[in-house]
Each structure stands twice: as C-alpha cells, then as structure tokens.
Amino acid sequence: MTATIVVAGGSMGGLRAAEQLRAAGWTGAVTVVGDEPHMPYNRPPLSKEVLAGKAPFESLAFTPRAAAADVEWRLGTKVVSARLAERTVTLDDGSTLSYDGLVVATGMRPRRLRCPGPLTGRHTVRSLADAQGLRDELTRPDARVVVVGAGFIGCEVAATAVGLGVREVTVVDPLPLPMAGPLGELLGRALLRRHEERGVRFRLGTSVAGFEGEDRVTGVVLGDGGVLPADVVVESVGSVANVEWLAGNDLDLSDGVLTCGRLRVGGRPEVVAVGDVARFPNARYDAVPRRVEHWSIPTDTAKHAAKTLAAHLAGAETDPAPFAPLPTFWSDQHDFRLQSFGAPALGLDDVRVLDGDPSGDVLVGYHTGGLLVGVVALGGQAAAMGAARYRAQLLKQPALTA
Amino acid sequence: MKVVVDMNKCQDHGQCVFAAPDVFSMDDTGHLLYVSDPDDALRDEVEEAADVCPLQAIRIEG
Ligand SMILES: Cc1cc2nc3c(=O)[nH]c(=O)nc-3n(C[C@H](O)[C@H](O)[C@H](O)COP(=O)(O)OP(=O)(O)OC[C@H]3O[C@@H](n4cnc5c(N)ncnc54)[C@H](O)[C@@H]3O)c2cc1C
C-alpha cells in the first residue's frame, strides 16, 4: 500500500493543508474527507455579500492549486471516530481509512442558545446552506430581525440586513458594547455609534431568556423581562469546535484540539491540526495555546503543519523555526471596514489612538508593557492602509516572552 | 506565468502586496497595481498572494 495522508475537514484549512503538503514535497496519496457537499468555499462573504445577494456560489469556491489536482476528495462524508494508536479513522459510510499522517481540519460550528421556545425562525451563519436559508427570510417583506450576539458575525449580519432594507434590526448582547471583548471600549463605543447612525438598534446589557411563539418565533424574551417582537432571529453567540470524533484518544479537547508549537497533536509526530480548530501557542506572544478564528490562520497553520508532517514522514528533521504567525483579520460592516494586524486582545489594558479620531477614520494601537502588540483601523481605505504601515513594526517586535 | 486580477472582485485588502511585493503594489490612493507577466522565479510568491486574497480575485495562468 502506498503512503497516505488523511485530512479530516474539507474547508479552507483542509484545502490549504492538502496544497501545502504538496508544496512541502509530499508525493504520496492525500485524501480529504469533508462532511459538506461542496468543494471548499470562502466563508467571510456568507455574512456579507452572500446575504446581500451579491455573490453567487461560483464566486465563493476556492480554486485549488494545480499541484493539488490529484488529491482525492470524499465530500458529503463525515469522520465519526479516530483511533490514533492504530492510525485509522472511521467514516459515516462505515468505511475505515488507514493513514500514515492525519491532519485535523474540522473547524467550528455555531453555538446554539439553550432556552425555551420554538426553533423555527432561528438561524445561524456558518455554512452556505445557512446563509441561503437566512437570506430567504431576510427578504420577506417587513421582517423584524433580532440578532443575538454583538460580535463580529452578529454585527456583520445586522449591517447586511439594514443594507437590504429590513425594517427593524435589533442586536441583543449581555455586554455593554459591541465587539468590545476583542477590540476594547474605545472601538466598541465608536462601532456602537456607527451602527446606530445607520439604523441598527441595540439592546445591550441584557441576555436572552427565551423565545415566544407557537410554531415559529414571534418574539425574543429578554433577561430584563422585556420582549422584542421578531420574525427572524439570528444566533451569533460563539462557536464550538468539531472535535467529538477525536474522543477516546487521550487528547486535550477542552477548546479545540491542543497542539504543540509545531502543530502536532497529542505528542504524535504523524498528527497535526490546522485552522480554527487548532489551539496552538504563538511564539510571537507567549507559551499559552489559543485558538484563533481568523481567515489568515488556516493558511498560516497549514503551511507550518504540512512542513512538520511531511518532514516526519520523510524521516527528515523538522524546521526548527518556532511557529509565530502575525494574526490579521478584517470585518466589513455597512460602508466601513475594520482591519487588524497582531493581537489586540493581548493589549486591551493600554489602548491608544495612533492616528485619526474615533468619530471618523481611526487607527488604534494595543500595548502590553509599553510594547505595541496589535493595531486596528476603523474607517475607509486610508485607515486600513494606515494599519498596514504598522505591520512591519509588529513583525519586527521581539517576542513578548523569550 | 500570467497573473490576472479580477478588478471587479478586488477590494484593495492589500494582502497580496505583503505576500508578493515584487508583483503587487498599491498606488497613493490605495488601489492595486500589478505586473501581469512576472518572472517564473516568483511563482511561489504569486501562489501565496493568490492564497491570501480574501476575495479570491487573483488567478495564475500557465
Ligand atoms: C459567516 C462567517 C464570516 C466570517 N468573516 C470573516 C472575516 O470577515 N474576516 C476574517 O478574518 N475571518 C472571517 N471568518 C472566519 C474564517 O472564515 C474562518 O477562520 C475559516 O473559515 C476557518 O477555516 P477552517 O477550515 O479552519 O474551518 P471551517 O471553515 O469551519 O471548516 C471545517 C470543515 O470541516 C467540516 N467538518 C466538521 N466536522 C467534520 C467531520 N467530523 N468530518 C468531516 N468534515 C467535518 C465542516 O463541515 C467544515 O466544512 C468568518 C467566518 C464565518 C463563519
């Protein structure tokens, strides 16, 4: 039998892993198992252009690199369990695949609210099917929309809904400001004002206690006793890692799958993890393993993990350079963009305006011990370019802990 | 190697400029400029640029 690498998860992380294995010199078989029926597609437009009806599916599909043309794709197939000691995975069609190397790329699924009330009319946005279903409902005449969760996806969906002309869009969150967890109060306040000016309503500082309605949702019951009338509810209250299939292998699955700085799982040189599901230490910052749900991470982790795995399977030394990606994300809402480089969440105690003004275009710096660890721009293109100018500085910065 | 950027898709994220500065750049107003027939020695750079484009707007031909 020829040597095989199995990639579990057929989205961006799975695709990039397959491509990077070829780039790292792996010539053996690669089989990607993905439970969605589609070839890998780009998720960020799901809460933006796809909801707005501006992006047909063909425009979302990734174009795989030519070097990965011989990768085998088993779509619409779920990995249900793994026996790492025997180097096998079992699929939901009953078959078992043996592997020499395994890549964990199963990503996340939306967390759901567990409170009483009907389920119909309640949506999440993670997959293409989710986005298409939500779009159909948002375009119902006079829909009243309640978004639960004022994080990135919730705020993007609210902005898109207002752009579609939805009559009433209300965002509910127990925290006092939108996106303040990752971005801090200064930008949280600026974002709240911008959203309100463009027609989004907020009910902050209160949780959701339940849903009203017989067969489908007619209202959202708030923790403070109030009720918001609702025809459509979007739950964007965080995500849960798809790791159940790895159970029983003595792994740390407490929040995604724990890896070492080489992205190896469970100390096994033949198992690596990539993308949203990987909880890895970033040598740029410290030794604390974290999951990072940013679009840049599947590509960064795939490159490093593929080198780790291909070198091991070839009996070669692994690259000694520690994994130290510079995280980057963006978020498009209404007519403005957030653009971030670095790790703002590590510098929330010392937030300074670097340029501009929170009422207009603004560039914000996040510091730890006086050291810049992240920048976020809010506004138009000029602000985003301003953030990009700090990228080189962030890259040159010494590691926070040597 | 030929590089084609779908300018209808491009939203000037600039990630390609970091990945392949020899091929992609931004003008003073923040709009993308690129070399459409870069040297083959730059293939790795250009493939990386295509990977990191959030809009999937970069295509490599040949
Ligand atoms: C709506 C939305 C908007 C976003 N917008 C932005 C943005 O503007 N900017 C930004 O930086 N990032 C954004 N992101 C984040 C970015 O899209 C993710 O970081 C990225 O998709 C992670 O890729 P992944 O391959 O690791 O995981 P996923 O994309 O979650 O892929 C995992 C795949 O594995 C499959 N799978 C799960 N379990 C199994 C199993 N047992 N067997 C087989 N297959 C399985 C899943 O169905 C899925 O196809 C957004 C994400 C979403 C959902």
Short mmCIF file of C-alpha atoms and ligand atoms in Angstrom, two decimals:
data_model
loop_
_atom_site.label_atom_id
_atom_site.label_comp_id
_atom_site.label_asym_id
_atom_site.label_seq_id
_atom_site.Cartn_x
_atom_site.Cartn_y
_atom_site.Cartn_z
CA MET A 1 0.00 0.00 0.00
CA THR A 2 1.21 3.48 -0.76
CA ALA A 3 1.58 6.02 2.00
CA THR A 4 -1.50 8.15 2.64
CA ILE A 5 -2.31 11.34 4.46
CA VAL A 6 -5.92 11.78 5.50
CA VAL A 7 -7.21 15.30 6.02
CA ALA A 8 -10.35 15.47 8.17
CA GLY A 9 -12.38 18.56 7.22
CA GLY A 10 -12.91 19.88 3.71
CA SER A 11 -12.98 23.64 4.08
CA MET A 12 -10.26 26.27 3.80
CA GLY A 13 -7.95 24.59 6.34
CA GLY A 14 -8.32 21.19 4.67
CA LEU A 15 -7.65 22.57 1.21
CA ARG A 16 -4.65 24.62 2.29
CA ALA A 17 -3.23 21.60 4.15
CA ALA A 18 -3.51 19.42 1.03
CA GLU A 19 -1.85 22.11 -1.12
CA GLN A 20 0.91 22.78 1.39
CA LEU A 21 1.67 19.05 1.73
CA ARG A 22 2.48 19.06 -1.98
CA ALA A 23 4.49 22.27 -1.58
CA ALA A 24 6.42 20.57 1.26
CA GLY A 25 7.35 17.70 -1.07
CA TRP A 26 4.82 15.04 -0.07
CA THR A 27 4.15 12.90 -3.16
CA GLY A 28 2.05 10.16 -1.52
CA ALA A 29 -1.72 10.00 -1.58
CA VAL A 30 -3.83 12.71 0.07
CA THR A 31 -7.50 12.10 0.86
CA VAL A 32 -9.65 14.93 2.17
CA VAL A 33 -12.86 13.92 3.95
CA GLY A 34 -15.42 16.72 4.29
CA ASP A 35 -18.99 16.48 5.50
CA GLU A 36 -20.34 19.35 3.42
CA PRO A 37 -21.46 18.50 -0.13
CA HIS A 38 -19.36 21.34 -1.60
CA MET A 39 -15.74 21.76 -2.56
CA PRO A 40 -14.07 24.27 -0.20
CA TYR A 41 -15.53 27.76 -0.37
CA ASN A 42 -14.83 31.09 1.24
CA ARG A 43 -16.87 31.79 4.39
CA PRO A 44 -16.47 35.55 5.06
CA PRO A 45 -18.91 36.54 2.28
CA LEU A 46 -21.62 34.41 3.95
CA SER A 47 -22.43 37.17 6.44
CA LYS A 48 -21.88 39.93 3.87
CA GLU A 49 -22.16 39.60 0.08
CA VAL A 50 -23.99 36.25 0.08
CA LEU A 51 -26.66 37.53 2.48
CA ALA A 52 -26.88 40.69 0.44
CA GLY A 53 -27.44 38.57 -2.70
CA LYS A 54 -24.30 39.94 -4.32
CA ALA A 55 -22.18 36.76 -4.54
CA PRO A 56 -23.28 33.62 -6.37
CA PHE A 57 -21.79 30.34 -5.13
CA GLU A 58 -19.36 30.06 -8.04
CA SER A 59 -17.67 33.21 -6.82
CA LEU A 60 -17.07 31.65 -3.37
CA ALA A 61 -15.35 28.42 -4.41
CA PHE A 62 -11.61 28.32 -3.87
CA THR A 63 -9.52 27.42 -6.90
CA PRO A 64 -7.19 24.65 -5.69
CA ARG A 65 -3.53 24.97 -6.65
CA ALA A 66 -2.59 22.96 -9.73
CA ALA A 67 -0.12 20.90 -7.67
CA ALA A 68 -3.02 19.55 -5.60
CA ALA A 69 -5.03 18.32 -8.60
CA ASP A 70 -4.52 14.65 -7.67
CA VAL A 71 -5.92 15.00 -4.15
CA GLU A 72 -8.91 12.72 -3.54
CA TRP A 73 -12.00 14.47 -2.18
CA ARG A 74 -14.59 12.48 -0.25
CA LEU A 75 -17.34 15.03 0.15
CA GLY A 76 -20.62 14.64 1.97
CA THR A 77 -18.78 12.21 4.24
CA LYS A 78 -18.19 12.63 7.93
CA VAL A 79 -15.35 11.30 10.02
CA VAL A 80 -17.07 9.74 13.02
CA SER A 81 -14.14 8.42 15.01
CA ALA A 82 -10.39 8.03 15.07
CA ARG A 83 -8.01 5.54 16.62
CA LEU A 84 -4.74 7.36 16.69
CA ALA A 85 -2.84 4.41 18.16
CA GLU A 86 -3.87 2.27 15.17
CA ARG A 87 -3.69 5.14 12.70
CA THR A 88 -7.22 4.75 11.38
CA VAL A 89 -10.30 6.90 11.02
CA THR A 90 -13.86 5.65 10.53
CA LEU A 91 -16.33 7.41 8.25
CA ASP A 92 -20.11 7.64 8.44
CA ASP A 93 -20.45 5.42 5.37
CA GLY A 94 -18.98 2.63 7.50
CA SER A 95 -15.56 2.54 5.86
CA THR A 96 -12.27 2.79 7.71
CA LEU A 97 -9.26 4.59 6.31
CA SER A 98 -5.71 3.80 7.38
CA TYR A 99 -3.28 6.66 7.30
CA ASP A 100 0.38 7.41 7.71
CA GLY A 101 -0.36 11.03 8.50
CA LEU A 102 -3.52 12.77 9.73
CA VAL A 103 -4.49 16.44 9.51
CA VAL A 104 -7.24 17.68 11.82
CA ALA A 105 -9.12 20.48 10.00
CA THR A 106 -12.70 20.10 11.21
CA GLY A 107 -13.20 23.72 12.27
CA MET A 108 -16.12 25.03 14.28
CA ARG A 109 -19.89 25.04 14.34
CA PRO A 110 -22.12 27.74 15.81
CA ARG A 111 -23.00 27.57 19.48
CA ARG A 112 -26.78 27.49 19.98
CA LEU A 113 -28.86 29.20 22.64
CA ARG A 114 -30.42 26.75 25.03
CA CYS A 115 -33.57 28.44 26.16
CA PRO A 116 -37.25 27.62 25.86
CA GLY A 117 -39.32 28.39 22.78
CA PRO A 118 -39.85 27.36 19.16
CA LEU A 119 -36.89 26.57 16.88
CA THR A 120 -38.38 27.68 13.56
CA GLY A 121 -37.27 31.16 12.52
CA ARG A 122 -33.97 30.85 14.38
CA HIS A 123 -30.81 30.86 12.28
CA THR A 124 -27.03 30.64 12.49
CA VAL A 125 -24.47 31.56 9.84
CA ARG A 126 -21.60 29.16 9.26
CA SER A 127 -22.31 27.30 6.03
CA LEU A 128 -23.54 28.23 2.60
CA ALA A 129 -26.83 26.47 3.34
CA ASP A 130 -27.22 28.58 6.50
CA ALA A 131 -26.61 31.83 4.60
CA GLN A 132 -29.02 30.94 1.81
CA GLY A 133 -31.73 30.00 4.29
CA LEU A 134 -31.28 33.23 6.21
CA ARG A 135 -31.28 35.31 3.05
CA ASP A 136 -34.67 33.93 2.04
CA GLU A 137 -36.08 35.03 5.40
CA LEU A 138 -34.45 38.46 5.49
CA THR A 139 -36.01 39.30 2.19
CA ARG A 140 -39.55 38.56 3.49
CA PRO A 141 -41.42 41.84 3.41
CA ASP A 142 -41.36 43.75 6.67
CA ALA A 143 -39.35 41.15 8.57
CA ARG A 144 -38.34 42.18 12.08
CA VAL A 145 -34.91 40.78 12.77
CA VAL A 146 -33.28 40.19 16.15
CA VAL A 147 -29.60 39.31 16.17
CA VAL A 148 -28.40 37.69 19.38
CA GLY A 149 -24.71 38.42 19.95
CA ALA A 150 -22.87 41.66 19.15
CA GLY A 151 -19.65 40.04 18.00
CA PHE A 152 -18.20 40.24 14.50
CA ILE A 153 -20.64 37.94 12.76
CA GLY A 154 -23.66 39.39 14.57
CA CYS A 155 -22.68 42.94 13.67
CA GLU A 156 -21.95 41.97 10.07
CA VAL A 157 -25.34 40.29 9.72
CA ALA A 158 -27.09 43.30 11.28
CA ALA A 159 -25.30 45.66 8.88
CA THR A 160 -26.16 43.50 5.87
CA ALA A 161 -29.81 43.28 6.96
CA VAL A 162 -30.06 47.09 7.24
CA GLY A 163 -28.45 47.34 3.81
CA LEU A 164 -31.16 45.03 2.46
CA GLY A 165 -33.79 47.43 3.70
CA VAL A 166 -35.03 45.28 6.60
CA ARG A 167 -37.47 47.41 8.62
CA GLU A 168 -36.24 46.59 12.13
CA VAL A 169 -32.87 45.15 13.09
CA THR A 170 -32.04 44.84 16.78
CA VAL A 171 -28.86 43.39 18.26
CA VAL A 172 -29.02 41.95 21.79
CA ASP A 173 -25.96 41.28 23.93
CA PRO A 174 -25.30 40.95 27.66
CA LEU A 175 -22.16 43.08 27.33
CA PRO A 176 -22.45 46.87 27.32
CA LEU A 177 -20.77 47.47 23.93
CA PRO A 178 -20.48 45.61 20.62
CA MET A 179 -17.21 43.80 19.85
CA ALA A 180 -15.63 45.23 23.00
CA GLY A 181 -14.34 41.81 24.10
CA PRO A 182 -11.80 41.54 21.31
CA LEU A 183 -11.41 45.26 20.50
CA GLY A 184 -11.90 47.16 23.76
CA GLU A 185 -14.15 50.02 24.84
CA LEU A 186 -12.79 52.76 22.63
CA LEU A 187 -13.65 50.98 19.38
CA GLY A 188 -16.72 49.38 20.96
CA ARG A 189 -18.20 52.83 21.53
CA ALA A 190 -17.21 54.03 18.05
CA LEU A 191 -18.79 50.96 16.48
CA LEU A 192 -21.99 51.29 18.51
CA ARG A 193 -22.43 54.87 17.32
CA ARG A 194 -21.75 53.99 13.68
CA HIS A 195 -24.20 51.11 13.69
CA GLU A 196 -26.89 53.20 15.37
CA GLU A 197 -26.41 56.04 12.89
CA ARG A 198 -27.02 53.56 10.09
CA GLY A 199 -30.22 52.21 11.60
CA VAL A 200 -29.23 49.21 13.75
CA ARG A 201 -30.87 49.19 17.19
CA PHE A 202 -29.16 47.71 20.24
CA ARG A 203 -30.39 46.16 23.48
CA LEU A 204 -27.16 45.85 25.41
CA GLY A 205 -26.53 44.66 28.94
CA THR A 206 -29.28 42.08 28.77
CA SER A 207 -29.37 38.40 27.90
CA VAL A 208 -31.97 36.28 26.12
CA ALA A 209 -34.22 34.23 28.41
CA GLY A 210 -36.42 32.54 25.82
CA PHE A 211 -38.43 32.79 22.63
CA GLU A 212 -42.14 33.44 22.14
CA GLY A 213 -44.33 31.83 19.52
CA GLU A 214 -46.21 28.61 18.80
CA ASP A 215 -44.73 27.02 15.69
CA ARG A 216 -42.24 29.73 14.86
CA VAL A 217 -40.59 32.59 16.65
CA THR A 218 -42.67 35.71 17.18
CA GLY A 219 -40.61 37.36 19.90
CA VAL A 220 -37.44 37.29 21.93
CA VAL A 221 -37.84 37.35 25.71
CA LEU A 222 -35.05 39.31 27.34
CA GLY A 223 -33.43 38.70 30.69
CA ASP A 224 -34.70 42.08 31.88
CA GLY A 225 -38.28 40.95 31.22
CA GLY A 226 -38.82 42.90 28.00
CA VAL A 227 -39.96 41.23 24.78
CA LEU A 228 -38.70 42.15 21.31
CA PRO A 229 -41.11 41.25 18.51
CA ALA A 230 -39.23 39.12 15.97
CA ASP A 231 -39.96 37.28 12.74
CA VAL A 232 -36.37 36.18 12.24
CA VAL A 233 -33.72 35.51 14.88
CA VAL A 234 -30.02 35.12 14.16
CA GLU A 235 -27.96 33.47 16.89
CA SER A 236 -24.33 34.51 16.71
CA VAL A 237 -23.17 33.60 20.17
CA GLY A 238 -19.83 31.98 19.50
CA SER A 239 -18.76 28.61 18.23
CA VAL A 240 -17.98 25.07 19.31
CA ALA A 241 -15.08 23.02 17.96
CA ASN A 242 -15.85 19.92 15.90
CA VAL A 243 -13.66 17.53 17.88
CA GLU A 244 -16.06 14.83 19.08
CA TRP A 245 -14.67 12.38 16.51
CA LEU A 246 -11.27 12.58 18.24
CA ALA A 247 -12.65 11.46 21.61
CA GLY A 248 -11.14 8.42 23.29
CA ASN A 249 -7.57 9.18 22.23
CA ASP A 250 -6.43 10.81 25.43
CA LEU A 251 -6.22 14.26 23.85
CA ASP A 252 -6.88 17.68 25.37
CA LEU A 253 -10.12 18.61 23.55
CA SER A 254 -11.25 21.21 26.08
CA ASP A 255 -11.30 24.03 23.49
CA GLY A 256 -10.46 22.78 20.03
CA VAL A 257 -7.55 20.37 19.84
CA LEU A 258 -4.39 21.24 21.75
CA THR A 259 -1.19 21.25 19.71
CA CYS A 260 2.45 21.98 20.41
CA GLY A 261 4.32 24.80 18.73
CA ARG A 262 4.82 22.56 15.69
CA LEU A 263 1.05 21.99 15.45
CA ARG A 264 1.42 18.34 16.48
CA VAL A 265 -1.48 16.77 18.31
CA GLY A 266 -1.11 14.58 21.40
CA GLY A 267 2.65 14.41 21.01
CA ARG A 268 2.18 12.28 17.88
CA PRO A 269 4.51 13.26 15.06
CA GLU A 270 2.06 11.95 12.44
CA VAL A 271 -0.96 14.00 13.56
CA VAL A 272 -1.24 17.77 13.10
CA ALA A 273 -4.07 20.31 13.33
CA VAL A 274 -4.84 23.43 11.28
CA GLY A 275 -7.31 26.30 11.16
CA ASP A 276 -9.99 27.35 13.63
CA VAL A 277 -9.93 24.02 15.48
CA ALA A 278 -6.21 24.16 16.39
CA ARG A 279 -5.29 25.53 19.83
CA PHE A 280 -1.63 26.38 19.44
CA PRO A 281 0.99 28.53 21.15
CA ASN A 282 2.18 31.52 19.10
CA ALA A 283 5.88 32.11 19.82
CA ARG A 284 5.39 35.76 18.87
CA TYR A 285 3.46 36.29 22.09
CA ASP A 286 3.81 33.63 24.76
CA ALA A 287 3.51 29.94 25.51
CA VAL A 288 -0.27 29.99 26.04
CA PRO A 289 -2.10 27.87 23.46
CA ARG A 290 -5.05 29.70 21.89
CA ARG A 291 -7.49 29.11 19.08
CA VAL A 292 -7.61 31.93 16.53
CA GLU A 293 -10.75 32.20 14.38
CA HIS A 294 -9.33 34.43 11.68
CA TRP A 295 -9.27 33.80 7.98
CA SER A 296 -5.46 34.09 7.79
CA ILE A 297 -4.93 31.21 10.22
CA PRO A 298 -5.91 28.19 8.07
CA THR A 299 -3.27 29.20 5.53
CA ASP A 300 -0.58 30.01 8.12
CA THR A 301 -1.15 26.84 10.14
CA ALA A 302 -1.42 24.65 7.03
CA LYS A 303 1.96 25.81 5.81
CA HIS A 304 3.67 25.08 9.11
CA ALA A 305 1.79 21.84 9.86
CA ALA A 306 2.44 20.46 6.37
CA LYS A 307 6.17 21.01 6.82
CA THR A 308 6.06 19.29 10.21
CA LEU A 309 4.19 16.30 8.84
CA ALA A 310 6.00 15.94 5.50
CA ALA A 311 9.39 16.11 7.22
CA HIS A 312 8.40 13.46 9.75
CA LEU A 313 7.07 11.10 7.09
CA ALA A 314 10.22 11.58 5.03
CA GLY A 315 12.37 10.85 8.08
CA ALA A 316 13.87 14.33 7.89
CA GLU A 317 14.50 16.94 10.59
CA THR A 318 11.60 19.30 11.23
CA ASP A 319 12.06 23.01 10.64
CA PRO A 320 13.38 24.36 13.97
CA ALA A 321 11.81 27.81 13.47
CA PRO A 322 9.02 28.29 16.02
CA PHE A 323 5.54 28.97 14.67
CA ALA A 324 4.90 32.69 15.12
CA PRO A 325 2.23 33.91 12.70
CA LEU A 326 1.09 37.54 12.71
CA PRO A 327 -2.68 37.26 13.03
CA THR A 328 -4.70 39.51 10.73
CA PHE A 329 -8.41 39.95 10.22
CA TRP A 330 -10.87 42.29 8.64
CA SER A 331 -14.59 42.84 9.00
CA ASP A 332 -16.78 44.71 6.52
CA GLN A 333 -19.87 46.36 8.05
CA HIS A 334 -22.08 48.92 6.32
CA ASP A 335 -19.72 51.26 4.47
CA PHE A 336 -16.72 50.78 6.77
CA ARG A 337 -14.02 48.19 7.32
CA LEU A 338 -12.19 47.03 10.40
CA GLN A 339 -8.65 45.92 9.62
CA SER A 340 -6.43 44.37 12.26
CA PHE A 341 -2.84 43.18 12.49
CA GLY A 342 -1.34 41.46 15.52
CA ALA A 343 -3.16 40.50 18.72
CA PRO A 344 -5.21 43.46 20.02
CA ALA A 345 -6.85 41.23 22.66
CA LEU A 346 -3.45 40.92 24.39
CA GLY A 347 -3.17 44.71 24.73
CA LEU A 348 -6.62 45.76 25.95
CA ASP A 349 -5.25 47.41 29.10
CA ASP A 350 -3.32 50.04 27.17
CA VAL A 351 -5.28 51.24 24.15
CA ARG A 352 -4.15 54.41 22.38
CA VAL A 353 -5.33 56.32 19.35
CA LEU A 354 -2.39 56.26 16.93
CA ASP A 355 -3.97 58.37 14.24
CA GLY A 356 -7.29 59.99 13.41
CA ASP A 357 -10.30 60.29 15.67
CA PRO A 358 -12.86 57.73 16.90
CA SER A 359 -15.64 59.83 15.38
CA GLY A 360 -14.08 59.45 11.92
CA ASP A 361 -11.39 57.21 10.50
CA VAL A 362 -9.25 55.99 13.36
CA LEU A 363 -6.18 53.85 13.92
CA VAL A 364 -5.91 52.28 17.36
CA GLY A 365 -2.84 50.67 18.98
CA TYR A 366 -2.93 47.97 21.68
CA HIS A 367 0.05 47.67 24.05
CA THR A 368 1.46 45.36 26.68
CA GLY A 369 4.29 46.58 28.88
CA GLY A 370 4.61 49.58 26.59
CA LEU A 371 5.09 47.32 23.55
CA LEU A 372 2.70 47.57 20.59
CA VAL A 373 1.06 44.14 20.10
CA GLY A 374 -1.81 44.96 17.75
CA VAL A 375 -3.31 47.70 15.58
CA VAL A 376 -6.88 48.05 14.39
CA ALA A 377 -8.13 50.52 11.81
CA LEU A 378 -11.76 51.57 11.58
CA GLY A 379 -12.96 53.51 8.59
CA GLY A 380 -12.19 53.63 4.92
CA GLN A 381 -9.28 52.58 2.79
CA ALA A 382 -6.92 55.22 4.20
CA ALA A 383 -7.36 53.83 7.72
CA ALA A 384 -6.71 50.27 6.53
CA MET A 385 -3.53 51.42 4.79
CA GLY A 386 -2.52 53.15 7.99
CA ALA A 387 -2.83 49.86 9.86
CA ALA A 388 -0.78 48.12 7.19
CA ARG A 389 2.04 50.57 7.84
CA TYR A 390 2.34 49.21 11.38
CA ARG A 391 2.54 45.63 10.15
CA ALA A 392 6.31 45.73 9.66
CA GLN A 393 6.78 47.13 13.15
CA LEU A 394 4.63 44.35 14.62
CA LEU A 395 6.64 41.75 12.72
CA LYS A 396 9.95 43.15 13.98
CA GLN A 397 8.82 43.34 17.58
CA PRO A 398 10.71 40.96 19.90
CA ALA A 399 8.72 38.07 21.31
CA LEU A 400 6.86 39.07 24.46
CA THR A 401 8.38 36.24 26.45
CA ALA A 402 11.77 34.97 25.40
CA MET B 1 3.37 32.73 -15.93
CA LYS B 2 0.47 35.12 -16.38
CA VAL B 3 -1.30 36.81 -13.47
CA VAL B 4 -4.86 38.02 -13.81
CA VAL B 5 -6.62 40.01 -11.10
CA ASP B 6 -10.38 40.30 -11.32
CA MET B 7 -10.65 44.01 -10.59
CA ASN B 8 -14.41 43.69 -10.13
CA LYS B 9 -13.74 41.45 -7.15
CA CYS B 10 -10.66 43.22 -5.74
CA GLN B 11 -11.44 45.26 -2.61
CA ASP B 12 -7.93 46.55 -2.02
CA HIS B 13 -7.21 44.44 1.08
CA GLY B 14 -3.52 44.56 0.13
CA GLN B 15 -2.66 41.09 1.45
CA CYS B 16 -1.11 40.24 -1.94
CA VAL B 17 1.29 43.15 -1.55
CA PHE B 18 2.71 41.59 1.62
CA ALA B 19 2.94 38.14 0.03
CA ALA B 20 4.44 39.19 -3.32
CA PRO B 21 5.81 42.74 -3.18
CA ASP B 22 7.66 42.22 -6.46
CA VAL B 23 4.41 41.68 -8.29
CA PHE B 24 1.71 43.61 -6.42
CA SER B 25 1.70 47.16 -5.07
CA MET B 26 -0.71 49.89 -4.03
CA ASP B 27 -0.86 53.33 -5.58
CA ASP B 28 -1.17 56.51 -3.49
CA THR B 29 -4.93 56.20 -3.31
CA GLY B 30 -4.76 52.61 -2.05
CA HIS B 31 -5.66 50.88 -5.31
CA LEU B 32 -3.97 47.77 -6.58
CA LEU B 33 -1.28 47.74 -9.28
CA TYR B 34 0.34 44.52 -10.52
CA VAL B 35 2.76 43.01 -13.01
CA SER B 36 0.77 40.69 -15.28
CA ASP B 37 3.70 38.65 -16.62
CA PRO B 38 6.11 38.18 -13.71
CA ASP B 39 9.22 36.02 -13.92
CA ASP B 40 8.60 32.31 -13.22
CA ALA B 41 11.07 32.53 -10.32
CA LEU B 42 8.34 34.45 -8.48
CA ARG B 43 5.79 31.64 -8.74
CA ASP B 44 5.86 30.75 -5.03
CA GLU B 45 5.29 34.37 -4.07
CA VAL B 46 2.42 34.73 -6.51
CA GLU B 47 0.76 31.49 -5.37
CA GLU B 48 0.96 32.75 -1.82
CA ALA B 49 -0.56 36.06 -2.88
CA ALA B 50 -3.44 34.19 -4.54
CA ASP B 51 -3.95 32.14 -1.35
CA VAL B 52 -4.16 35.19 0.92
CA CYS B 53 -6.53 37.23 -1.25
CA PRO B 54 -9.75 37.37 0.80
CA LEU B 55 -11.77 37.85 -2.40
CA GLN B 56 -10.10 35.04 -4.40
CA ALA B 57 -9.51 37.62 -7.10
CA ILE B 58 -6.03 36.50 -8.23
CA ARG B 59 -5.68 33.86 -10.95
CA ILE B 60 -2.45 32.32 -12.20
CA GLU B 61 -2.34 31.05 -15.78
CA GLY B 62 0.39 28.93 -17.33
C1 LIG C 1 -20.01 33.86 8.49
C2 LIG C 1 -18.52 33.98 8.69
C3 LIG C 1 -17.87 35.19 8.38
C4 LIG C 1 -16.50 35.32 8.57
N1 LIG C 1 -15.92 36.51 8.24
C5 LIG C 1 -14.59 36.68 8.46
C6 LIG C 1 -13.96 37.93 8.17
O1 LIG C 1 -14.59 38.88 7.69
N2 LIG C 1 -12.64 38.05 8.42
C7 LIG C 1 -11.89 37.02 8.95
O2 LIG C 1 -10.69 37.20 9.18
N3 LIG C 1 -12.46 35.81 9.21
C8 LIG C 1 -13.79 35.62 8.99
N4 LIG C 1 -14.37 34.40 9.27
C9 LIG C 1 -13.54 33.30 9.82
C10 LIG C 1 -13.00 32.33 8.76
O3 LIG C 1 -13.93 32.09 7.76
C11 LIG C 1 -12.59 31.03 9.45
O4 LIG C 1 -11.49 31.34 10.28
C12 LIG C 1 -12.21 29.91 8.48
O5 LIG C 1 -13.33 29.53 7.71
C13 LIG C 1 -11.69 28.68 9.22
O6 LIG C 1 -11.45 27.62 8.32
P1 LIG C 1 -11.30 26.12 8.81
O7 LIG C 1 -11.08 25.31 7.58
O8 LIG C 1 -10.32 26.04 9.92
O9 LIG C 1 -12.68 25.73 9.49
P2 LIG C 1 -14.18 25.61 8.82
O10 LIG C 1 -14.28 26.63 7.75
O11 LIG C 1 -15.06 25.59 9.98
O12 LIG C 1 -14.12 24.18 8.13
C14 LIG C 1 -14.25 22.95 8.76
C15 LIG C 1 -14.88 21.98 7.80
O13 LIG C 1 -14.86 20.67 8.35
C16 LIG C 1 -16.14 20.07 8.23
N5 LIG C 1 -16.28 19.06 9.29
C17 LIG C 1 -16.53 19.26 10.61
N6 LIG C 1 -16.53 18.09 11.28
C18 LIG C 1 -16.29 17.13 10.36
C19 LIG C 1 -16.15 15.70 10.43
N7 LIG C 1 -16.28 15.04 11.58
N8 LIG C 1 -15.87 15.03 9.29
C20 LIG C 1 -15.73 15.69 8.10
N9 LIG C 1 -15.84 17.02 7.98
C21 LIG C 1 -16.11 17.73 9.09
C22 LIG C 1 -17.08 21.24 8.35
O14 LIG C 1 -18.36 20.95 7.85
C23 LIG C 1 -16.35 22.28 7.52
O15 LIG C 1 -16.62 22.13 6.15
C24 LIG C 1 -15.75 34.23 9.08
C25 LIG C 1 -16.40 33.02 9.41
C26 LIG C 1 -17.77 32.89 9.22
C27 LIG C 1 -18.44 31.58 9.57
#
